[in-house]
Short mmCIF file of C-alpha atoms and ligand atoms in Angstrom, two decimals:
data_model
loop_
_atom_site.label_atom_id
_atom_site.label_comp_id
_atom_site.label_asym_id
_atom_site.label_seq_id
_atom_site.Cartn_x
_atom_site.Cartn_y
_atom_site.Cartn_z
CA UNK A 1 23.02 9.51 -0.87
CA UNK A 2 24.83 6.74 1.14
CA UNK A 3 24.91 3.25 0.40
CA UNK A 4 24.16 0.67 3.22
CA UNK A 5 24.39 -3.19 2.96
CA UNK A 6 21.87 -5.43 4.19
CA UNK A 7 23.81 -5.91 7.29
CA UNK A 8 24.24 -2.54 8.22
CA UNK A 9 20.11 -1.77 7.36
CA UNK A 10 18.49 -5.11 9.47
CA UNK A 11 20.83 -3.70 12.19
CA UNK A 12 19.27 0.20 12.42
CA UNK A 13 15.82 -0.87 11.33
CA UNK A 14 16.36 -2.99 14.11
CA UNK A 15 17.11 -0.25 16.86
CA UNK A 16 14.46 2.03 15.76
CA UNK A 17 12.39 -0.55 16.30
CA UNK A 18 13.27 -0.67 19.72
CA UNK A 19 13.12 2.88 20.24
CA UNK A 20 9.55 2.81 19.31
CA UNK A 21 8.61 -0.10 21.31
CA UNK A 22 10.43 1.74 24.74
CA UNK A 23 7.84 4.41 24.80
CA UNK A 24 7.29 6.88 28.06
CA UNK A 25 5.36 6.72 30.02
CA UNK A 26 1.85 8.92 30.31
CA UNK A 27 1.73 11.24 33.09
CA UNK A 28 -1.46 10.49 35.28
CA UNK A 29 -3.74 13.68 33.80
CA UNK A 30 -7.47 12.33 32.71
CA UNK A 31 -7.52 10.35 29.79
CA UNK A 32 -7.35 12.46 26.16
CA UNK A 33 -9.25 11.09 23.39
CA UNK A 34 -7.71 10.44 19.96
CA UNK A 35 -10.22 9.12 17.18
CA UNK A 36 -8.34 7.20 14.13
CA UNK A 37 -10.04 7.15 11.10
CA UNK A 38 -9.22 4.11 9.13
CA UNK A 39 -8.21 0.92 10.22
CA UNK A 40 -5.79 -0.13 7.43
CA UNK A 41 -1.75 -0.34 8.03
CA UNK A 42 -1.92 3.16 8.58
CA UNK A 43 -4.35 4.13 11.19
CA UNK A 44 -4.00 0.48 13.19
CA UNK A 45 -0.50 1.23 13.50
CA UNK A 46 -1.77 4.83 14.87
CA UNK A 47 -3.73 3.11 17.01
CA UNK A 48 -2.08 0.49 18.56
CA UNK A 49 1.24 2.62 19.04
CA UNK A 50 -0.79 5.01 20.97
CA UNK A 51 -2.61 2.72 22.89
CA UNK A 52 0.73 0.63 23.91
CA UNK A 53 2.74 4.40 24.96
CA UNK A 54 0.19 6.39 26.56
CA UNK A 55 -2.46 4.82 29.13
CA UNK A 56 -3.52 8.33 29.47
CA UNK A 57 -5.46 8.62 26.09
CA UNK A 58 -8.50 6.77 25.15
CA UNK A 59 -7.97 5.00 21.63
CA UNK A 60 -10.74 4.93 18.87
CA UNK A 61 -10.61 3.27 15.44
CA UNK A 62 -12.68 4.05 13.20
CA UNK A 63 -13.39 0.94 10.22
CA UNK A 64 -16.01 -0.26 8.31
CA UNK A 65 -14.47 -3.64 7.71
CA UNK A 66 -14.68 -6.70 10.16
CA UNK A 67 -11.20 -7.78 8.83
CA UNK A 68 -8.49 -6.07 6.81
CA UNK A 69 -7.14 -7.90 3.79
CA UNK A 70 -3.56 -6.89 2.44
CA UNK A 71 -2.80 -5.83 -0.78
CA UNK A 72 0.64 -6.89 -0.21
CA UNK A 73 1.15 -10.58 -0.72
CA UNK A 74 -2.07 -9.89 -2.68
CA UNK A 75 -0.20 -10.77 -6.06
CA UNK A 76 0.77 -14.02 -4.88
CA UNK A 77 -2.79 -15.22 -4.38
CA UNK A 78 -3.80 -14.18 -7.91
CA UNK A 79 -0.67 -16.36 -8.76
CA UNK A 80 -2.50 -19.69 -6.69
CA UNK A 81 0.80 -19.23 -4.34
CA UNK A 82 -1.67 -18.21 -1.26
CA UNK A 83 -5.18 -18.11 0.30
CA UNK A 84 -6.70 -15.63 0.47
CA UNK A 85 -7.62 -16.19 3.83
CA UNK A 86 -3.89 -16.22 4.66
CA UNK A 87 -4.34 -11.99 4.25
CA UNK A 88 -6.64 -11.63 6.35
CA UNK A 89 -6.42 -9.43 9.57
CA UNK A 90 -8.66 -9.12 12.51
CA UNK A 91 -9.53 -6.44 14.76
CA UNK A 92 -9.59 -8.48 17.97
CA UNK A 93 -6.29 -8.49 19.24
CA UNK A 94 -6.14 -4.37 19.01
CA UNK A 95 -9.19 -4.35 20.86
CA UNK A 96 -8.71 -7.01 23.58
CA UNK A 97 -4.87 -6.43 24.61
CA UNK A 98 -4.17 -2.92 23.74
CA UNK A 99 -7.63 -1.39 24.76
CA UNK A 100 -8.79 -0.16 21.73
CA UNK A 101 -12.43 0.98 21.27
CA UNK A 102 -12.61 -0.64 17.84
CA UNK A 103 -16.37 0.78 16.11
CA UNK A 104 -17.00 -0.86 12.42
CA UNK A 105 -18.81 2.19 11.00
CA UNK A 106 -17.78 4.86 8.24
CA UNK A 107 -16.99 7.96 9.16
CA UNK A 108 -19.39 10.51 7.28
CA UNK A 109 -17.52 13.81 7.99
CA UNK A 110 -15.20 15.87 10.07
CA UNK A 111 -15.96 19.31 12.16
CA UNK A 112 -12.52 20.44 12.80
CA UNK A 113 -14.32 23.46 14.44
CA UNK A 114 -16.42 21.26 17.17
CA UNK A 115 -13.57 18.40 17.25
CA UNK A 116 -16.17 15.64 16.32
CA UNK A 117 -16.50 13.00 13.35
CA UNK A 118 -20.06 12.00 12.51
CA UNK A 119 -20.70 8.48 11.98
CA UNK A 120 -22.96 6.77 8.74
CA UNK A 121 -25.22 5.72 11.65
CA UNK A 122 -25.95 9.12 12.62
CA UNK A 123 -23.94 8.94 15.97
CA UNK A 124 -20.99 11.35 16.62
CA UNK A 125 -17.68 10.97 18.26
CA UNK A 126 -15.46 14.06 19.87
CA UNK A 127 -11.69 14.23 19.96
CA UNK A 128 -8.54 16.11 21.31
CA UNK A 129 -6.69 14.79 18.42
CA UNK A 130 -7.99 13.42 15.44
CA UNK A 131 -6.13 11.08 12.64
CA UNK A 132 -7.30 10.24 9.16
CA UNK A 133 -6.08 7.35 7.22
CA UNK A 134 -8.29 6.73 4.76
CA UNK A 135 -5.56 5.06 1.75
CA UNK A 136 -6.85 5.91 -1.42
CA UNK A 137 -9.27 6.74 -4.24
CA UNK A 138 -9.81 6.31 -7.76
CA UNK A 139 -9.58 9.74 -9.58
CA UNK A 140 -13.22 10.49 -10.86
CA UNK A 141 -13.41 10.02 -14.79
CA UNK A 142 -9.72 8.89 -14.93
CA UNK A 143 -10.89 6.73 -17.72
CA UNK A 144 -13.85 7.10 -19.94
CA UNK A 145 -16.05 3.94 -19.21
CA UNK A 146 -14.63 3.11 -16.53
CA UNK A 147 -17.22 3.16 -13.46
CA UNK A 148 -18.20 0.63 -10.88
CA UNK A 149 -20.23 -1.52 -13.10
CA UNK A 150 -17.15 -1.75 -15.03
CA UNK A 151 -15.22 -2.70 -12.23
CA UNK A 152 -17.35 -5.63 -11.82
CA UNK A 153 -16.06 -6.72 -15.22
CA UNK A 154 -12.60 -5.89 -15.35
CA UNK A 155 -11.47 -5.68 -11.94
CA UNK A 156 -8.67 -3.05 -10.37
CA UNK A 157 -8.25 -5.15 -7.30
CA UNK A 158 -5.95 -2.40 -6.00
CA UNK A 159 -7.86 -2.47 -2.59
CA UNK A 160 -7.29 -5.69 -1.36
CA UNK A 161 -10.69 -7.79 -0.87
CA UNK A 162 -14.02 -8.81 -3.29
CA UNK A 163 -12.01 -7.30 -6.09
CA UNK A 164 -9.11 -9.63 -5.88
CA UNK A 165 -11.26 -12.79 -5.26
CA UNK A 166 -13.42 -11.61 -8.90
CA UNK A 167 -9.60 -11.15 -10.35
CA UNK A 168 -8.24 -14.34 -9.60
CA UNK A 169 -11.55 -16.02 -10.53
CA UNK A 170 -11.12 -14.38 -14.05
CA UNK A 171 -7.54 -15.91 -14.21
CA UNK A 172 -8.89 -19.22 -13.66
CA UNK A 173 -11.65 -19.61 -15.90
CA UNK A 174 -9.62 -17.87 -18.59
CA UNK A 175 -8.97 -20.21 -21.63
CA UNK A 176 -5.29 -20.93 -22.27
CA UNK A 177 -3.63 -18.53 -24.94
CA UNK A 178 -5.82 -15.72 -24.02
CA UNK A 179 -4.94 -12.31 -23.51
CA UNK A 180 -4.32 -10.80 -19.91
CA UNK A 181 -4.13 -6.58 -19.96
CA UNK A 182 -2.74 -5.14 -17.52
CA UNK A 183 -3.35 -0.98 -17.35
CA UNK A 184 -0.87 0.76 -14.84
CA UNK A 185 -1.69 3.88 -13.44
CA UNK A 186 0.04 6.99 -14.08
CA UNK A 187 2.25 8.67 -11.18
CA UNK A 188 1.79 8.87 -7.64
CA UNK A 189 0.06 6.04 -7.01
CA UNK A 190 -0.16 2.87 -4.51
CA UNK A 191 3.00 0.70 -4.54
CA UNK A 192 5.25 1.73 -7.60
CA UNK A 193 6.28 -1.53 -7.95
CA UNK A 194 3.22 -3.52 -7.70
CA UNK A 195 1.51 -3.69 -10.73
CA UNK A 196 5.14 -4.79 -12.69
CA UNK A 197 4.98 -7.86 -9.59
CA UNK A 198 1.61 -8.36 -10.48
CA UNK A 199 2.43 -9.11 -14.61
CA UNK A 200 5.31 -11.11 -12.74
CA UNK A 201 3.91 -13.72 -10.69
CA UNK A 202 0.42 -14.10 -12.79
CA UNK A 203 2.80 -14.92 -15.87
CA UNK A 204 3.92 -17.44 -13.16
CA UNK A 205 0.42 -18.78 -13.20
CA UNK A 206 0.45 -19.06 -16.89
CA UNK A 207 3.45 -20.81 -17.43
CA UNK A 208 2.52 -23.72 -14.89
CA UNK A 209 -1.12 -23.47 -15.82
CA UNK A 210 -1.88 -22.07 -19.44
CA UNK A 211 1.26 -21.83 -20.95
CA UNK A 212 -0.02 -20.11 -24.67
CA UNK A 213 -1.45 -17.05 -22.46
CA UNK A 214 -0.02 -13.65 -22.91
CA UNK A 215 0.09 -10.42 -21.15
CA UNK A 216 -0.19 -7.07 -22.16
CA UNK A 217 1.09 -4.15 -20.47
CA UNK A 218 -0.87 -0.57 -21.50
CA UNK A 219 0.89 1.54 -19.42
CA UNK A 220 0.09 5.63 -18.41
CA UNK A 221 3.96 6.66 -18.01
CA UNK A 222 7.25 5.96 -20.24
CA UNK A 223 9.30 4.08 -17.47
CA UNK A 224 8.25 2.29 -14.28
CA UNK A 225 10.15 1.47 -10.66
CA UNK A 226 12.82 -0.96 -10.64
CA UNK A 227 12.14 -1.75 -14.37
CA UNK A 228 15.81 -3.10 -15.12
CA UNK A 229 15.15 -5.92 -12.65
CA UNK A 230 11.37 -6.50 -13.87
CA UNK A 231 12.84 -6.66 -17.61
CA UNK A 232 15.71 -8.90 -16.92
CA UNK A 233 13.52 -11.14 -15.63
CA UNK A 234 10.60 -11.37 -17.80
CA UNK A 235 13.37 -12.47 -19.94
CA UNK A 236 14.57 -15.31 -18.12
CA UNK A 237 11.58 -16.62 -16.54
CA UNK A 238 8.90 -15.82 -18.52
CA UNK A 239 10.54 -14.89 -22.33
CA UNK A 240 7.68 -13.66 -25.00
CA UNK A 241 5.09 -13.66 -22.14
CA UNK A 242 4.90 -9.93 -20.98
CA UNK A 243 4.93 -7.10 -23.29
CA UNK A 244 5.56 -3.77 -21.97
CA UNK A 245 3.96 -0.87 -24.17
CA UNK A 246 4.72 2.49 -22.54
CA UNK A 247 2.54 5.61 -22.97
CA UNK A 248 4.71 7.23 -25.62
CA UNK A 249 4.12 4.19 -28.04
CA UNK A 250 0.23 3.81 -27.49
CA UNK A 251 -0.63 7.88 -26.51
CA UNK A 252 -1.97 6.32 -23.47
CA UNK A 253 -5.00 4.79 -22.40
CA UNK A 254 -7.95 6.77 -22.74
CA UNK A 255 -11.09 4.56 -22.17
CA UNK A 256 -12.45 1.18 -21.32
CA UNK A 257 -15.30 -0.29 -23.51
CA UNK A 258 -16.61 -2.88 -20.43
CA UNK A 259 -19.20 -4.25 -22.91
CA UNK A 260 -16.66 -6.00 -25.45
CA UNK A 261 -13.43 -6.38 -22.40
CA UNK A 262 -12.00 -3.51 -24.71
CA UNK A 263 -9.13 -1.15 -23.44
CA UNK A 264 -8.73 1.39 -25.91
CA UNK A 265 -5.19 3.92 -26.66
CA UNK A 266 -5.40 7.11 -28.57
CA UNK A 267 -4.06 4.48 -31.83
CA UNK A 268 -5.35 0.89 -31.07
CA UNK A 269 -8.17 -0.97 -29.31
CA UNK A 270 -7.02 -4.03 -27.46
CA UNK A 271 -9.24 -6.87 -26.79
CA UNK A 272 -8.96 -8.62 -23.51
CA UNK A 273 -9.77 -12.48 -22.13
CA UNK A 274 -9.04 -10.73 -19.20
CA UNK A 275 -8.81 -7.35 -18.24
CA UNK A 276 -7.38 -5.46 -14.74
CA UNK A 277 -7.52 -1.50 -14.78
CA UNK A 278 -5.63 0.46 -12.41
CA UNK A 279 -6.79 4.24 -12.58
CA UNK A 280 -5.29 7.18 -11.43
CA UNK A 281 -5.27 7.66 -7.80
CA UNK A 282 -5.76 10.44 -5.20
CA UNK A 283 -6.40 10.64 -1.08
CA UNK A 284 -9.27 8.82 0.67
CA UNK A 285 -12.28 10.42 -0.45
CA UNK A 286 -13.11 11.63 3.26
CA UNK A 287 -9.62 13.18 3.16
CA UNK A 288 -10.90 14.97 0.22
CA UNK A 289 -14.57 16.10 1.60
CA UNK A 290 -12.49 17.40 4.61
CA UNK A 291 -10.69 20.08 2.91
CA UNK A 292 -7.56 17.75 3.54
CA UNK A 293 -5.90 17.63 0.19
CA UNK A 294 -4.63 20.37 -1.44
CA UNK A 295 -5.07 20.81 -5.35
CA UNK A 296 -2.60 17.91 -6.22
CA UNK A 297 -5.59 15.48 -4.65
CA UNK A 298 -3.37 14.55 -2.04
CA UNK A 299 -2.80 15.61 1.29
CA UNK A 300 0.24 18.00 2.62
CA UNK A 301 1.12 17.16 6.01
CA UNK A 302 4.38 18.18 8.53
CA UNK A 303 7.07 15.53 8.20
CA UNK A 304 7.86 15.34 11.39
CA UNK A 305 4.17 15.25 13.44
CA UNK A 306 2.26 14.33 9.95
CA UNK A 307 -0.30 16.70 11.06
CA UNK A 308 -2.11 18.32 8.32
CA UNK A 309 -0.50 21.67 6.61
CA UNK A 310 -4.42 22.55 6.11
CA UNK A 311 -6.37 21.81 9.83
CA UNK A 312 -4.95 21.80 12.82
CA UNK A 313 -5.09 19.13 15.16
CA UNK A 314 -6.19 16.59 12.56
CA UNK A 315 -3.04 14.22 11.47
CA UNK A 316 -2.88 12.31 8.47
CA UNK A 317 -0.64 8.79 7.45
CA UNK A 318 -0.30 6.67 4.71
CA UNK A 319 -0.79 6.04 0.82
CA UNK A 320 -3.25 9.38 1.40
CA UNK A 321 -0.62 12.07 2.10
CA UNK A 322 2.16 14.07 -0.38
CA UNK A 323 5.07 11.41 1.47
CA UNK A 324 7.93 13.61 -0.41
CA UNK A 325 10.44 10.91 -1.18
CA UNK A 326 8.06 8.32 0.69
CA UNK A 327 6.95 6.06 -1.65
CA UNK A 328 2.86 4.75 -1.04
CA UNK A 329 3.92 1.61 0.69
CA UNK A 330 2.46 -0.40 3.96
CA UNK A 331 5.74 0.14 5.09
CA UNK A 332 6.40 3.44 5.13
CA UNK A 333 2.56 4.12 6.10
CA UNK A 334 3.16 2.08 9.06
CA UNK A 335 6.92 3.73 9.93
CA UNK A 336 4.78 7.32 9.46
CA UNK A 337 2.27 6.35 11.79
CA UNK A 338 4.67 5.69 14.08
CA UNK A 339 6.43 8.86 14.09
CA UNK A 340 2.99 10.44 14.23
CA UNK A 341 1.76 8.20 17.58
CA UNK A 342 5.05 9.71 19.16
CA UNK A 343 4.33 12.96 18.57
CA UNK A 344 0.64 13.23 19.57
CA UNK A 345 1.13 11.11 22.67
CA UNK A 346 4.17 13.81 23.48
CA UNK A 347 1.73 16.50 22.97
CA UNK A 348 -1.32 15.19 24.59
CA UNK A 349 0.48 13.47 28.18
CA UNK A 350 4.00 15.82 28.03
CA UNK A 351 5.97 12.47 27.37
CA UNK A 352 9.42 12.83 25.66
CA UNK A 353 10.11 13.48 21.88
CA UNK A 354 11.62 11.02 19.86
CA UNK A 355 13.25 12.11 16.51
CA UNK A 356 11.20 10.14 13.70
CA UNK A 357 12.56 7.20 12.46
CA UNK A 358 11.21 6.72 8.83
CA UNK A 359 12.01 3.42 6.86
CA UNK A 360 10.81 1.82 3.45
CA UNK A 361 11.66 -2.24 3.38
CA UNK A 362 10.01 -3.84 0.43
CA UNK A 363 10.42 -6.75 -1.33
CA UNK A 364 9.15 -7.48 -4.49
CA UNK A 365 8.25 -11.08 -6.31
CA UNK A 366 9.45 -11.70 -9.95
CA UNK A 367 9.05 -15.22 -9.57
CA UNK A 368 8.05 -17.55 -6.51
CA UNK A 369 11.58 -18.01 -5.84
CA UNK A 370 13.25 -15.03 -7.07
CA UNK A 371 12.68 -11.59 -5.46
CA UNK A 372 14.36 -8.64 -4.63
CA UNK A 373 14.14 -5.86 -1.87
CA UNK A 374 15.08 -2.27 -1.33
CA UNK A 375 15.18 -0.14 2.03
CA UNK A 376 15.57 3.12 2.42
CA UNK A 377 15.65 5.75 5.12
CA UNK A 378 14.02 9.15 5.30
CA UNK A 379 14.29 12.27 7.18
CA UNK A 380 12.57 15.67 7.30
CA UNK A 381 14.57 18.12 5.33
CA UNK A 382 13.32 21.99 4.71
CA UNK A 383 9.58 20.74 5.21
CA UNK A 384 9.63 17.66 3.20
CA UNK A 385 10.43 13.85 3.20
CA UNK A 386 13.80 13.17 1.66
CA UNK A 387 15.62 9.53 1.42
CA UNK A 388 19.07 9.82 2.87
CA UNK A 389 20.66 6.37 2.90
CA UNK A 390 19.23 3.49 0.58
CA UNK A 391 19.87 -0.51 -0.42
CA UNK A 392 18.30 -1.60 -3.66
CA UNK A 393 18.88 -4.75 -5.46
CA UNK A 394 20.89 -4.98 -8.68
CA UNK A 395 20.34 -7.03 -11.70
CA UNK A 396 23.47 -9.21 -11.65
CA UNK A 397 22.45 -10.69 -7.92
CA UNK A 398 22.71 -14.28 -7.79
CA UNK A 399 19.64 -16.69 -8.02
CA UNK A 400 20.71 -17.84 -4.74
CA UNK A 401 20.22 -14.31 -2.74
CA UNK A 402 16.84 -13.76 -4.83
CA UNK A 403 16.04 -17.12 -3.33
CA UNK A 404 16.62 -15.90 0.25
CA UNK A 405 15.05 -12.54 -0.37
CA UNK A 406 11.78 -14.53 -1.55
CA UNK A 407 11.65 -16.46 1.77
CA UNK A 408 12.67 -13.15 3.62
CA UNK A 409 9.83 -11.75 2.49
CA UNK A 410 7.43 -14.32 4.07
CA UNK A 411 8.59 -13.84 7.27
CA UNK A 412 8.56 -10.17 6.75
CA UNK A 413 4.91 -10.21 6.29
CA UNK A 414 4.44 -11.89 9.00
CA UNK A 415 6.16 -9.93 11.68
CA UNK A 416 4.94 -7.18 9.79
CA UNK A 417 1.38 -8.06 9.99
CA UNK A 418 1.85 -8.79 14.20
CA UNK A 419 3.33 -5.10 14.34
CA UNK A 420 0.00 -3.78 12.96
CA UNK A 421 -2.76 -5.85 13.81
CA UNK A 422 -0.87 -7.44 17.15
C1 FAD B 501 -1.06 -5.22 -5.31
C2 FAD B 501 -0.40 -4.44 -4.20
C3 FAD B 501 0.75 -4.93 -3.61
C4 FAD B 501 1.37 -4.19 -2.58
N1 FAD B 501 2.51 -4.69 -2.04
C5 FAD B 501 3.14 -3.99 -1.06
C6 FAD B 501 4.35 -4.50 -0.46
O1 FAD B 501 4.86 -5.57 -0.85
N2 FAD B 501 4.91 -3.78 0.53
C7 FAD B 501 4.38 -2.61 0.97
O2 FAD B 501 4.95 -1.99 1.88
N3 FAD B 501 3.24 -2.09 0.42
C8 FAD B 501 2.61 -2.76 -0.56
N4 FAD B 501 1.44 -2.28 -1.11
C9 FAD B 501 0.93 -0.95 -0.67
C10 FAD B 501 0.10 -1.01 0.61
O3 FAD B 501 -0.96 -1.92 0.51
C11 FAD B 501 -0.48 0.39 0.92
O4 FAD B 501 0.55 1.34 0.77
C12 FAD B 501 -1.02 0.46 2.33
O5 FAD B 501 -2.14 -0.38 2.45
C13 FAD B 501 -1.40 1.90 2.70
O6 FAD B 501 -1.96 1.94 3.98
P1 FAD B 501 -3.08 3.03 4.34
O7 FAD B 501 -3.36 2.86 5.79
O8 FAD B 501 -2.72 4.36 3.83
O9 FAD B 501 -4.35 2.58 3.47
P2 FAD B 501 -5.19 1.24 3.58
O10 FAD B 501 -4.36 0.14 4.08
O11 FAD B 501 -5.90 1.08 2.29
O12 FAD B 501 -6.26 1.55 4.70
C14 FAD B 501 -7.26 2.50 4.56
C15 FAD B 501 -8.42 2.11 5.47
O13 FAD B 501 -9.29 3.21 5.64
C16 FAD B 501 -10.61 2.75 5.66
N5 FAD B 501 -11.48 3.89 5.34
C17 FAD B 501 -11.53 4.60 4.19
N6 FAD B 501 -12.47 5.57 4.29
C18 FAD B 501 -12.99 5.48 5.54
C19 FAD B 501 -14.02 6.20 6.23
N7 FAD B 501 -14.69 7.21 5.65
N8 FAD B 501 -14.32 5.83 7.50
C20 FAD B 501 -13.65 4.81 8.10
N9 FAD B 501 -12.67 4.09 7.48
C21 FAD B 501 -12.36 4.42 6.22
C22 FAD B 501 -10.63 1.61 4.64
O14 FAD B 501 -11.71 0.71 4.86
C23 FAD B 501 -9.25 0.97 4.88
O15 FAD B 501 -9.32 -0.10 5.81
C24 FAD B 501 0.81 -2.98 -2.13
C25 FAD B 501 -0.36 -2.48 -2.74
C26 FAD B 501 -0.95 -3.20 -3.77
C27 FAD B 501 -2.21 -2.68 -4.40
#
C-alpha cells in the first residue's frame, strides 16, 4: 500500500471532485424514473448527483424525517461543544434547486418483479432504477434486556436525533464522580472510530464540568481502530478517566438489566450513573425484508455500480452494504453514492462512464483541540473494495498539527454537509 501526504491527498480528492461535478450531459429520451430510498448521506448524495447529471431522469427520495441530523459532529454536542441544531439538515434545497420530488413517508416494501416500492400510506411508487439506503439496524436480541424501553433508559444514540438529545441530557444531570459506561459494539459496525471519540470528548465534559466522573469502557472485541492514538491520549488529556476493558478480560457483555442501569459481563455486573449501549449492527431493516442482505446481515453489492449481487436493478450505498475495505463512514457512503449516480445515469440516458473514484477522509476528536484524520483511497479489485493508497495520523504528531486537524475538521463538515444536502 502507498503512502500519500496530506498534500498529495487534498490535491486528488480534489480532482475527483471535479470529475464528479463535470457530469454529461442526458441525451433528450423521456425522462427515467429512479426512486431513492433513504434520505441520509447516502441516498441524498444519490439523489442530488443524479438530479445535477441527468435532466433526463425524474428524482425521488424517499424519507420519513423532515430534517436529517448527523451522527458525525454528534460527539461534540454530547461534549456541550455544539447545538444540536447546528446538525441539522433540511430537505429544501434538494427539492427546490436540484428538482427533487422529496416525499416524507417510509417505504413499506419492494417488488423487484413489478419495479414499485409501496409506501406506509398505502400509495405506491414505480421505478426504472431503484436505490436503497436505509443505514443501519440493531441486531435483534444482540443483548439480553436490551429492547426499546431500554433504550429509553440507557440510550445508544448511534442514529443521530431524540436519542442523542436523552444522552446528553443524562450527562448533564449526572452527579459529579459518577460512573459513565460506555458498551462498543462488536465488528462491522457504524464508524470504527466513533465510540473511542465519543469516551474522548465526553471525558472532555467531565474534566471542565464534573471532574471526579469516570468512564468505563465494556467493550465486544480485544482491540479497536486507531487505538494507539485514542490511548496516548487518554493519557495526556484525560489520565485515570477512561478505562478500557476489552472482551477477553470481561467475556463480553452479555445483557443489560435497564431496571437497576446494570450492564452485566459473563464475570461482573457494572453499575452505571449513566449508561450508553451500542449493539451489534446489521443493514437497514427494509434492506433486510427485501431479500437484500445475504447471511452476514449485510448487503453484497458490485463495487463498481453498487448494484445489488442479489436483485437486479435495485442499487444499494452506505453503512448498509459489505463495503470490503470501506469502512461505515458518511464519507465513504457519500463517495459510493457517487460512483453509483454515475453509473445509473450512464445506463439509464447512454452518458459516459467514469471510473469510480472512492475516498474515506475522517477526522476524529480526542480533545476539542486535538484531532487527527486519515484518508484513504479504494478501488474495485477481483469483485471487492480494496484500499490502495492511505494517510493516517501517527502518535508522535505535534499538538500544533492536531490543532489544525481539529479546525480542519469544522470546515470539513461543513462543505461536506453542502455536498449532500446542497
Ligand atoms: C457517533 C458517530 C459519529 C460519526 N462520525 C463520523 C465522522 O466523523 N465521519 C464520517 O464519515 N462518518 C461518521 N459517522 C458515520 C456516519 O454517520 C454513517 O456512516 C452515515 O450516516 C451512513 O450513511 P447512510 O446513508 O448509510 O445511513 P444514514 O445516514 O443513517 O441514513 C439512512 C436513512 O434512511 C432512512 N430510512 C431507513 N429506513 C427507511 C425506509 N424504510 N424508508 C425510507 N427511509 C428509510 C433513515 O430515516 C435515514 O435518514 C459517525 C457515526 C456515529 C454514530
Amino acid at each position: 500500500m502507498k503512502s500519500w501526504t496530506r498534500r498529495e491527498f487534498s490535491r486528488l480528492a480534489g480532482a475527483a471532485l471535479l470529475t464528479a461535478l463535470n457530469q454529461p450531459k442526458a441525451r433528450g429520451q423521456a425522462k427515467a424514473r429512479v426512486v431513492v430510498i433513504g434520505g441520509g448521506i447516502g441516498g441524498a448524495t444519490v439523489a442530488r448527483y443524479l438530479a445535477a447529471s441527468a435532466t433526463a431522469i425524474e428524482v425521488t427520495l424517499v424519507e420519513p424525517r423532515q430534517s436529517y441530523a448527523t451522527c458525525f459532529f454528534s460527539n461534540l454536542y454530547l461534549a456541550g461543544l455544539r447545538p444540536f441544531e447546528s446538525l441539522s439538515h433540511g430537505y429544501e434545497a434538494l427539492a427546490k434547486q436540484y428538482g427533487i420530488i422529496v416525499v416524507h413517508e417510509s417505504a413499506a416494501a419492494i417488488h423487484p418483479a413489478a419495479k414499485t416500492v409501496a409506501l406506509n400510506n398505502g400509495s405506491k411508487l414505480s421505478y426504472d432504477r431503484l436505490v436503497v439506503a436505509p443505514g443501519i439496524a440493531f441486531r435483534d436480541r444482540a443483548l439480553e434486556g436490551y429492547d426499546e424501553a431500554a433504550m429509553e433508559i440507557m440510550p445508544h444514540a448511534w442514529n443521530a436525533g431524540q436519542q442523542t438529545r436523552l444522552l446528553r441530557q443524562q450527562l448533564e444531570s449526572m452527579e459529579d464522580g459518577g460512573l459513565f459506561v460506555l458498551v462498543a459494539p462488536p465488528n462491522p459496525f457504524r464508524c470504527p472510530p466513533a465510540p473511542y471519540e465519543r469516551a474522548s470528548l465526553v471525558a472532555s465534559y467531565f474534566q471542565r464540568r464534573k471532574p471526579k466522573a469516570k468512564i468505563l469502557i465494556l467493550d465486544a472485541k480485544d482491540s479497536f481502530n486507531a487505538q494507539d492514538l485514542f490511548q496516548d491520549a487518554w493519557n495526556r488529556h484525560y489520565p485515570g478517566m477512561i478505562e478500557w476493558l476489552p472482551a477477553q478480560f470481561t467475556g463480553g457483555v452479555t445483557a443489560i438489566d435497564a431496571k437497576t442501569r446494570s450492564v452485566i459481563t459473563a464475570g461482573a455486573t457494572f453499575k452505571a450513573a449513566v449508561a450508553n449501549v451500542i449493539p451489534a449492527q446489521m443493514a437497514g431493516r427494509l434492506a433486510q425484508q427485501a431479500g437484500l442482505a445475504n447471511r452476514s446481515g449485510w448487503c453484497p453489492v458490485d463495487p463498481v455500480t453498487f448494484e445489488s449481487a442479489l436483485q437486479p436493478g435495485v442499487h444499494l450505498v452506505g453503512d448498509a452494504i459489505i463495503g470490503g475495505d470501506m469502512p461505515k463512514s458518511a464519507f465513504c457512503a457519500n463517495s459510493q453514492a457517487k460512483a453509483c449516480a454515475f453509473a445509473i445515469a450512464a445506463d439509464l440516458t447512454g452518458s459516459a462512464r467514469f471510473p469510480a473514484h472512492l475516498f474515506n477522509t475522517c477526522y476524529t476528536y480526542l480533545a476539542p483541540d486535538d484531532a487527527f484524520s486519515n484518508a484513504i483511497s479504494f478501488k474495485p479489485v477481483d469483485g471487492k473494495l480494496k484500499s490502495v493508497i492511505s494517510f493516517v495520523s501517527k502518535v508522535e504528531e505535534s499538538s500544533e498539527v492536531r490543532r489544525q486537524a481539529a479546525r480542519a475538521a469544522e470546515g470539513w463538515y461543513d462543505a461536506f454537509t453542502h455536498d449532500v444536502f446542497g
